[in-house]
CSV table of C-alpha atoms in Angstrom, one decimal:
chain,number,residue,atom,x,y,z
S,1,MET,CA,-226.6,103.6,132.5
S,2,LYS,CA,-228.3,101.2,130.2
S,3,GLY,CA,-225.0,100.3,128.6
S,4,SER,CA,-223.3,99.6,131.9
S,5,ALA,CA,-226.2,97.4,133.1
S,6,ALA,CA,-226.0,95.4,129.9
S,7,VAL,CA,-222.3,94.9,130.3
S,8,GLU,CA,-222.8,93.8,133.9
S,9,LEU,CA,-225.4,91.2,132.9
S,10,ALA,CA,-223.1,89.9,130.2
S,11,GLU,CA,-220.3,89.5,132.7
S,12,ALA,CA,-222.5,87.8,135.2
S,13,THR,CA,-223.5,85.2,132.7
S,14,ARG,CA,-219.9,84.7,131.7
S,15,ALA,CA,-218.6,84.2,135.3
S,16,PRO,CA,-220.0,80.7,135.9
S,17,SER,CA,-218.6,79.4,132.6
S,18,ALA,CA,-215.2,80.9,133.4
S,19,GLY,CA,-215.4,79.2,136.9
S,20,ILE,CA,-216.0,75.8,135.3
S,21,ASN,CA,-213.1,76.3,132.9
S,22,ARG,CA,-210.9,77.1,135.8
S,23,GLY,CA,-212.1,74.0,137.6
S,24,ILE,CA,-211.3,71.9,134.5
S,25,SER,CA,-207.8,73.3,134.4
S,26,ILE,CA,-207.2,72.6,138.0
S,27,LEU,CA,-208.4,69.0,137.5
S,28,ASP,CA,-206.1,68.8,134.5
S,29,LEU,CA,-203.1,69.8,136.7
S,30,ILE,CA,-204.0,67.2,139.4
S,31,LEU,CA,-204.4,64.4,136.8
S,32,ARG,CA,-201.1,65.3,135.2
S,33,ILE,CA,-199.3,65.0,138.5
S,34,VAL,CA,-201.0,61.6,139.1
S,35,ALA,CA,-199.9,60.4,135.7
S,36,LEU,CA,-196.4,61.6,136.4
S,37,VAL,CA,-196.2,59.6,139.6
S,38,CYS,CA,-197.6,56.5,137.8
S,39,THR,CA,-195.2,56.5,134.9
S,40,LEU,CA,-192.2,57.3,137.0
S,41,GLY,CA,-193.1,54.5,139.4
S,42,SER,CA,-193.5,52.0,136.5
S,43,ALA,CA,-190.2,53.0,134.9
S,44,ILE,CA,-188.3,52.6,138.1
S,45,ALA,CA,-190.0,49.3,139.1
S,46,MET,CA,-189.2,47.8,135.8
S,47,GLY,CA,-185.7,49.3,135.5
S,48,THR,CA,-184.5,48.0,138.9
S,49,THR,CA,-185.4,44.4,138.3
S,50,ASN,CA,-182.5,42.1,139.0
S,51,GLU,CA,-182.8,38.6,140.2
S,52,THR,CA,-180.0,36.0,140.5
S,53,LEU,CA,-180.8,32.4,141.4
S,54,PRO,CA,-178.5,31.0,144.1
S,55,PHE,CA,-177.2,28.1,141.9
S,56,PHE,CA,-175.6,27.8,138.5
S,57,THR,CA,-174.4,25.4,135.8
S,58,GLN,CA,-172.0,25.9,133.0
S,59,PHE,CA,-174.5,26.4,130.2
S,60,ILE,CA,-177.7,27.8,131.6
S,61,ARG,CA,-178.3,31.3,132.7
S,62,PHE,CA,-179.7,32.0,136.1
S,63,ARG,CA,-180.0,35.7,136.2
S,64,ALA,CA,-182.9,37.9,135.0
S,65,GLU,CA,-183.0,41.6,134.5
S,66,TYR,CA,-185.2,43.9,132.4
S,67,ASN,CA,-182.8,44.4,129.5
S,68,ASP,CA,-182.6,40.7,128.8
S,69,LEU,CA,-185.9,41.3,126.9
S,70,PRO,CA,-185.8,44.2,124.4
S,71,THR,CA,-189.5,44.8,124.9
S,72,PHE,CA,-188.9,45.7,128.5
S,73,THR,CA,-186.2,48.1,127.5
S,74,PHE,CA,-188.7,49.8,125.2
S,75,PHE,CA,-191.2,49.9,128.1
S,76,VAL,CA,-188.7,51.6,130.5
S,77,ALA,CA,-187.7,54.1,127.7
S,78,ALA,CA,-191.3,54.9,126.9
S,79,ASN,CA,-192.3,55.4,130.5
S,80,ALA,CA,-189.3,57.6,131.1
S,81,VAL,CA,-190.1,59.7,128.0
S,82,VAL,CA,-193.7,60.1,129.0
S,83,SER,CA,-192.9,61.1,132.6
S,84,GLY,CA,-190.3,63.6,131.3
S,85,TYR,CA,-193.0,65.1,129.0
S,86,LEU,CA,-195.5,65.3,131.9
S,87,LEU,CA,-193.0,67.2,134.0
S,88,LEU,CA,-192.4,69.7,131.2
S,89,SER,CA,-196.1,70.1,130.5
S,90,LEU,CA,-196.9,71.1,134.1
S,91,PRO,CA,-196.0,74.8,133.5
S,92,ILE,CA,-198.4,74.9,130.5
S,93,SER,CA,-201.1,73.4,132.7
S,94,ILE,CA,-200.5,76.0,135.4
S,95,PHE,CA,-200.7,78.7,132.7
S,96,HIS,CA,-204.1,77.3,131.7
S,97,ILE,CA,-205.4,77.8,135.2
S,98,MET,CA,-204.5,81.4,135.1
S,99,ARG,CA,-205.7,82.1,131.6
S,100,SER,CA,-208.7,79.8,131.1
S,101,GLY,CA,-209.4,81.2,127.6
S,102,ALA,CA,-206.2,80.1,126.0
S,103,GLN,CA,-207.0,78.0,122.9
S,104,ASN,CA,-203.8,77.4,120.8
S,105,SER,CA,-201.8,76.1,123.7
S,106,ARG,CA,-204.6,73.7,124.6
S,107,ILE,CA,-204.5,72.4,121.0
S,108,LEU,CA,-200.8,71.9,121.3
S,109,LEU,CA,-201.4,70.0,124.5
S,110,ILE,CA,-204.0,67.8,122.8
S,111,ILE,CA,-201.5,67.0,120.0
S,112,LEU,CA,-198.7,66.1,122.4
S,113,ASP,CA,-201.0,64.2,124.8
S,114,THR,CA,-202.3,62.1,122.0
S,115,SER,CA,-198.8,61.2,120.8
S,116,MET,CA,-197.7,60.3,124.4
S,117,LEU,CA,-200.9,58.2,124.8
S,118,ALA,CA,-200.1,56.2,121.8
S,119,LEU,CA,-196.4,55.7,122.9
S,120,LEU,CA,-197.4,54.7,126.4
S,121,THR,CA,-200.1,52.3,125.3
S,122,ALA,CA,-197.8,50.6,122.8
S,123,GLY,CA,-195.1,50.1,125.5
S,124,ALA,CA,-197.5,48.9,128.1
S,125,SER,CA,-199.3,46.4,125.8
S,126,ALA,CA,-196.1,45.0,124.4
S,127,SER,CA,-194.8,44.4,127.9
S,128,ALA,CA,-198.1,42.9,128.9
S,129,ALA,CA,-197.8,40.4,126.0
S,130,ILE,CA,-194.3,39.4,127.1
S,131,VAL,CA,-195.4,39.2,130.8
S,132,TYR,CA,-198.2,36.9,129.7
S,133,LEU,CA,-195.7,34.7,127.9
S,134,ALA,CA,-193.4,34.7,130.9
S,135,HIS,CA,-196.3,33.5,133.1
S,136,ASN,CA,-197.8,30.9,130.8
S,137,GLY,CA,-195.4,30.1,128.0
S,138,ASN,CA,-196.6,28.8,124.7
S,139,ALA,CA,-196.8,25.1,124.0
S,140,LYS,CA,-197.2,25.4,120.2
S,141,ALA,CA,-194.1,27.6,119.8
S,142,ASN,CA,-192.0,25.7,122.4
S,143,TRP,CA,-191.6,28.8,124.5
S,144,LEU,CA,-191.3,27.9,128.2
S,145,SER,CA,-192.6,30.1,130.9
S,146,ILE,CA,-189.8,31.6,133.0
S,147,CYS,CA,-191.9,32.5,136.0
S,148,GLN,CA,-191.4,29.1,137.5
S,149,GLN,CA,-187.8,29.9,138.3
S,150,PHE,CA,-187.8,33.7,138.5
S,151,ASN,CA,-190.5,34.4,141.0
S,152,SER,CA,-189.5,37.8,142.3
S,153,PHE,CA,-188.6,39.0,138.8
S,154,CYS,CA,-192.0,38.0,137.5
S,155,GLU,CA,-193.8,39.7,140.3
S,156,ARG,CA,-191.9,42.9,139.7
S,157,ILE,CA,-192.6,43.1,136.0
S,158,SER,CA,-196.2,42.3,136.5
S,159,GLY,CA,-196.6,45.0,139.1
S,160,SER,CA,-194.9,47.7,137.0
S,161,LEU,CA,-197.6,47.3,134.3
S,162,ILE,CA,-200.3,48.5,136.7
S,163,GLY,CA,-198.9,52.1,136.9
S,164,SER,CA,-198.5,52.2,133.2
S,165,PHE,CA,-202.0,51.2,132.4
S,166,GLY,CA,-203.3,53.6,135.1
S,167,ALA,CA,-201.4,56.4,133.4
S,168,VAL,CA,-203.1,55.4,130.1
S,169,THR,CA,-206.5,56.0,131.7
S,170,VAL,CA,-205.4,59.3,133.1
S,171,PHE,CA,-204.2,60.4,129.6
S,172,ILE,CA,-207.6,59.6,128.1
S,173,LEU,CA,-209.2,61.8,130.8
S,174,LEU,CA,-206.7,64.6,130.1
S,175,ILE,CA,-207.5,64.7,126.4
S,176,LEU,CA,-211.2,64.7,127.2
S,177,LEU,CA,-210.8,67.6,129.6
S,178,SER,CA,-208.8,69.6,127.1
S,179,GLY,CA,-211.6,69.0,124.5
S,180,MET,CA,-214.2,70.1,127.1
S,181,ALA,CA,-212.3,73.3,127.9
S,182,LEU,CA,-211.9,74.1,124.2
S,183,SER,CA,-215.6,73.7,123.4
S,184,ARG,CA,-216.8,76.0,126.2
S,185,ARG,CA,-214.4,78.9,125.8
L,1,MET,CA,-221.0,105.0,95.2
L,2,ARG,CA,-220.0,106.3,98.6
L,3,SER,CA,-217.3,105.1,101.0
L,4,GLY,CA,-218.6,105.0,104.6
L,5,SER,CA,-215.9,107.1,106.4
L,6,GLY,CA,-216.9,109.5,109.1
L,7,GLY,CA,-215.9,113.0,108.2
L,8,HIS,CA,-216.0,113.5,104.4
L,9,SER,CA,-217.4,111.1,101.9
L,10,THR,CA,-215.9,110.7,98.5
L,11,ALA,CA,-218.8,110.2,96.1
L,12,ILE,CA,-217.9,109.0,92.7
L,13,ASP,CA,-220.7,109.3,90.2
L,14,VAL,CA,-220.9,106.5,87.8
L,15,PRO,CA,-222.8,107.5,84.7
L,16,GLU,CA,-225.7,105.0,84.1
L,17,ALA,CA,-226.2,105.7,80.5
L,18,ASP,CA,-227.1,103.2,77.7
L,19,GLY,CA,-229.2,100.8,79.9
L,20,ARG,CA,-226.4,98.9,81.6
L,21,SER,CA,-227.5,100.0,85.1
L,22,ALA,CA,-228.1,96.4,86.2
L,23,SER,CA,-224.7,95.2,85.3
L,24,SER,CA,-222.9,98.3,86.7
L,25,LYS,CA,-224.4,97.7,90.1
L,26,GLY,CA,-222.0,94.9,90.9
L,27,LYS,CA,-218.9,96.6,89.6
L,28,LEU,CA,-216.6,98.4,92.0
L,29,ALA,CA,-215.8,102.1,91.6
L,30,PRO,CA,-212.2,102.7,90.4
L,31,GLY,CA,-209.9,103.0,93.4
L,32,MET,CA,-211.7,100.5,95.6
L,33,VAL,CA,-210.0,97.2,96.2
L,34,ALA,CA,-212.0,94.1,96.7
L,35,ALA,CA,-211.3,92.4,100.1
L,36,ALA,CA,-211.1,88.7,99.8
L,37,PRO,CA,-213.8,87.2,102.2
L,38,LEU,CA,-212.3,85.4,105.2
L,39,PRO,CA,-213.4,81.8,105.7
L,40,SER,CA,-216.1,81.8,108.3
L,41,PRO,CA,-215.5,79.6,111.4
L,42,ALA,CA,-218.3,77.4,110.3
L,43,GLY,CA,-216.8,76.8,106.9
L,44,TRP,CA,-213.4,76.0,108.4
L,45,ALA,CA,-214.9,73.5,110.8
L,46,LYS,CA,-216.7,71.9,107.8
L,47,GLY,CA,-213.4,71.4,106.0
L,48,VAL,CA,-211.9,69.8,109.1
L,49,ALA,CA,-215.0,67.5,109.4
L,50,ILE,CA,-214.5,66.4,105.7
L,51,PHE,CA,-210.9,65.4,106.5
L,52,ASP,CA,-212.2,63.6,109.5
L,53,LEU,CA,-214.5,61.6,107.3
L,54,ILE,CA,-211.8,60.7,104.8
L,55,PHE,CA,-209.4,59.6,107.6
L,56,ARG,CA,-212.1,57.6,109.2
L,57,ILE,CA,-212.8,55.6,106.0
L,58,CYS,CA,-209.0,55.0,105.5
L,59,ALA,CA,-208.6,53.9,109.1
L,60,MET,CA,-211.6,51.5,108.8
L,61,VAL,CA,-210.0,49.9,105.7
L,62,ALA,CA,-206.6,49.6,107.5
L,63,ALA,CA,-208.1,48.0,110.6
L,64,LEU,CA,-210.3,45.6,108.6
L,65,GLY,CA,-207.3,44.6,106.5
L,66,ALA,CA,-205.2,44.0,109.5
L,67,ALA,CA,-207.9,41.8,111.2
L,68,ALA,CA,-208.4,39.8,108.0
L,69,ALA,CA,-204.7,39.3,107.3
L,70,MET,CA,-204.1,38.0,110.8
L,71,GLY,CA,-207.3,36.0,110.9
L,72,THR,CA,-206.5,34.1,107.7
L,73,SER,CA,-202.9,33.3,108.5
L,74,GLN,CA,-202.3,29.6,108.5
L,75,GLU,CA,-199.4,27.6,107.3
L,76,SER,CA,-198.7,23.9,107.3
L,77,LEU,CA,-195.3,22.5,106.7
L,78,PRO,CA,-195.2,19.6,104.3
L,79,PHE,CA,-193.5,17.1,106.7
L,80,PHE,CA,-194.4,15.8,110.1
L,81,THR,CA,-193.1,13.7,113.0
L,82,GLN,CA,-194.9,11.9,115.8
L,83,PHE,CA,-194.2,14.6,118.4
L,84,PHE,CA,-193.9,18.0,116.9
L,85,GLN,CA,-196.4,20.4,115.6
L,86,PHE,CA,-195.8,21.7,112.1
L,87,GLN,CA,-198.8,23.9,111.6
L,88,ALA,CA,-199.1,27.5,112.6
L,89,GLN,CA,-202.2,29.6,112.8
L,90,TYR,CA,-203.1,32.7,114.7
L,91,ASP,CA,-205.2,30.7,117.2
L,92,ASP,CA,-202.0,29.2,118.6
L,93,ILE,CA,-201.0,32.5,120.2
L,94,PRO,CA,-203.6,34.2,122.5
L,95,THR,CA,-202.1,37.6,121.8
L,96,PHE,CA,-203.1,37.2,118.2
L,97,GLN,CA,-206.6,36.2,119.1
L,98,PHE,CA,-206.8,39.4,121.1
L,99,PHE,CA,-205.4,41.3,118.1
L,100,VAL,CA,-208.0,39.9,115.6
L,101,VAL,CA,-210.9,40.6,118.0
L,102,SER,CA,-209.7,44.2,118.9
L,103,MET,CA,-209.1,45.2,115.2
L,104,ALA,CA,-212.5,43.8,114.3
L,105,ILE,CA,-214.1,45.9,117.0
L,106,VAL,CA,-212.3,49.0,116.0
L,107,ALA,CA,-213.2,48.5,112.3
L,108,GLY,CA,-216.9,47.9,113.3
L,109,TYR,CA,-216.8,51.1,115.4
L,110,LEU,CA,-215.4,53.2,112.6
L,111,LEU,CA,-218.0,51.9,110.2
L,112,LEU,CA,-220.8,52.8,112.7
L,113,SER,CA,-219.3,56.2,113.4
L,114,LEU,CA,-219.5,57.3,109.7
L,115,PRO,CA,-223.1,58.7,110.0
L,116,PHE,CA,-222.1,60.7,113.0
L,117,SER,CA,-219.1,62.1,111.1
L,118,ILE,CA,-221.5,63.1,108.2
L,119,VAL,CA,-223.7,64.8,110.7
L,120,CYS,CA,-220.7,66.8,111.9
L,121,ILE,CA,-220.1,67.9,108.3
L,122,VAL,CA,-223.6,68.9,107.7
L,123,ARG,CA,-223.9,70.8,111.0
L,124,PRO,CA,-220.5,72.3,111.7
L,125,ARG,CA,-221.6,74.1,114.8
L,126,ALA,CA,-223.0,71.1,116.7
L,127,SER,CA,-220.6,70.2,119.5
L,128,GLY,CA,-222.6,67.3,120.9
L,129,PRO,CA,-221.9,64.6,118.3
L,130,ARG,CA,-218.4,65.9,117.9
L,131,PHE,CA,-217.7,65.4,121.6
L,132,LEU,CA,-219.3,61.9,121.6
L,133,LEU,CA,-217.0,61.0,118.6
L,134,LEU,CA,-214.0,62.4,120.6
L,135,ILE,CA,-214.7,60.1,123.5
L,136,LEU,CA,-215.3,57.0,121.4
L,137,ASP,CA,-212.3,57.7,119.1
L,138,LEU,CA,-210.0,57.9,122.1
L,139,ILE,CA,-211.2,54.5,123.3
L,140,ALA,CA,-210.8,53.1,119.8
L,141,LEU,CA,-207.3,54.5,119.6
L,142,THR,CA,-206.3,53.0,122.9
L,143,LEU,CA,-207.7,49.6,122.0
L,144,ALA,CA,-206.0,49.6,118.5
L,145,THR,CA,-202.7,50.7,120.0
L,146,GLY,CA,-202.9,48.0,122.7
L,147,ALA,CA,-203.6,45.3,120.2
L,148,GLY,CA,-200.9,46.5,117.8
L,149,GLY,CA,-198.3,46.8,120.4
L,150,ALA,CA,-198.9,43.4,121.9
L,151,ALA,CA,-198.9,41.7,118.5
L,152,ALA,CA,-195.7,43.6,117.6
L,153,ALA,CA,-194.0,42.2,120.7
L,154,ILE,CA,-194.9,38.6,119.7
L,155,VAL,CA,-193.9,39.2,116.1
L,156,TYR,CA,-190.5,40.5,117.2
L,157,LEU,CA,-190.1,37.4,119.3
L,158,ALA,CA,-191.1,35.2,116.3
L,159,HIS,CA,-188.5,36.9,114.1
L,160,ASN,CA,-185.6,37.1,116.6
L,161,GLY,CA,-186.3,34.8,119.5
L,162,ASN,CA,-184.6,35.4,122.8
L,163,ALA,CA,-181.4,33.7,123.9
L,164,ASN,CA,-181.8,34.6,127.6
L,165,THR,CA,-185.1,32.9,128.0
L,166,ASN,CA,-184.5,30.1,125.5
L,167,TRP,CA,-187.3,31.2,123.2
L,168,LEU,CA,-186.5,30.2,119.6
L,169,ALA,CA,-187.5,32.2,116.6
L,170,ILE,CA,-190.2,30.4,114.7
L,171,CYS,CA,-189.9,32.4,111.6
L,172,GLN,CA,-187.1,30.2,110.4
L,173,GLN,CA,-189.6,27.4,109.6
L,174,PHE,CA,-192.8,29.3,109.1
L,175,GLY,CA,-191.8,32.0,106.6
L,176,ASN,CA,-195.2,32.6,105.0
L,177,PHE,CA,-197.0,32.8,108.4
L,178,CYS,CA,-194.4,35.3,109.6
L,179,GLN,CA,-194.9,37.6,106.6
L,180,ARG,CA,-198.6,37.5,107.1
L,181,ILE,CA,-198.5,38.5,110.8
L,182,SER,CA,-195.9,41.2,110.2
L,183,GLY,CA,-198.1,42.7,107.5
L,184,ALA,CA,-201.1,42.7,109.8
L,185,VAL,CA,-199.2,44.5,112.6
L,186,VAL,CA,-198.1,47.2,110.0
L,187,GLY,CA,-201.7,47.6,109.0
L,188,SER,CA,-202.8,48.1,112.6
L,189,PHE,CA,-200.2,50.8,113.2
L,190,LEU,CA,-201.4,52.6,110.1
L,191,ALA,CA,-204.9,52.5,111.6
L,192,VAL,CA,-203.5,53.9,114.9
L,193,ALA,CA,-201.8,56.8,113.2
L,194,LEU,CA,-205.0,57.7,111.4
L,195,LEU,CA,-207.0,57.4,114.6
L,196,ALA,CA,-204.6,59.8,116.4
L,197,MET,CA,-205.0,62.3,113.6
L,198,ILE,CA,-208.8,62.0,113.8
L,199,VAL,CA,-208.6,62.8,117.6
L,200,VAL,CA,-206.4,65.9,116.9
L,201,LEU,CA,-208.8,67.0,114.2
L,202,SER,CA,-211.8,66.6,116.6
L,203,GLY,CA,-209.9,68.9,119.1
L,204,ILE,CA,-209.3,71.5,116.4
L,205,ALA,CA,-212.9,71.4,115.2
L,206,LEU,CA,-214.1,71.8,118.8
L,207,ARG,CA,-212.0,75.0,119.0
L,208,GLY,CA,-213.6,76.5,115.9
L,209,VAL,CA,-217.2,75.7,117.0
């Protein structure tokens, strides 16, 4: 009798902690889906840029698309890789909801999430630098701003950065949640 | 000596003659194999925390070196005309200003986080400071990666230019300046790699606590 009462007490104190762990895992899944939508949107928004000005001369180019600038190609590739990774990590996240005590798979997720965070941030910040140049140019290096002529292209590339930087914030929250779940197992 | 099994006990009597009883206490009876002691979770977290401290010092040196290399980059060409600029410094490009400031912030943060890291070594079971360090390390990682990525994009442009937007490569004239800024970007990516490993180590240490 005494033994079963002690076991029940131990289980009662463990139940709230398991409930919080489950809540953390559900939040992890929701954030992963949000980040997936953000990165996919960014990749598509940048990848479908194409603007042609209605006049032309023999020597000057009047067409802008994302692969004219290698940095934007890197941006589209990085966002595509990260959204593919997020899609593949959804089953692991669902597994964590069912088994809140899993530790090794959470460490695997932390390692992969950190790598994807670094890749995504590098792509987003490199594109931000080029977008800044496109808007403002640089007088000292004689680099002219191209946004004067290509308005719609400029708006598109600036908007696609928003989704990417939002996904960066979500990734930071994801890693923090994994760390929190690990420390209260 | 007795082995502690349930049913029968095998007692082996070790003769304690000639006054060597004190030394024979520590010896095993023949037939018993010494089991190597497994590392306790606290000791293993301590090893992880020591690696964390070493990586932190290396990352601080890398970040400080990158900021210094970019901040002191300046080159003047020995000729001039009335209209053109023939001096290049990091100030000329706002992205590089952002780079210097960010890497300086990251290096300063890493310096200030050394005491917290030492606390984590001394008290391997404390998860409070470890969690605080995880949050701040993530922010530092994002800031350093952002600065490094943006500067890398500009350095790529400086080396190669872009024919589609009529942006000319400036490395043709400013060779020394270009080498300096490329080296600074490499240093910042080294700091990024070390910071990523620090974040993963914090996660592993949180598991063992």
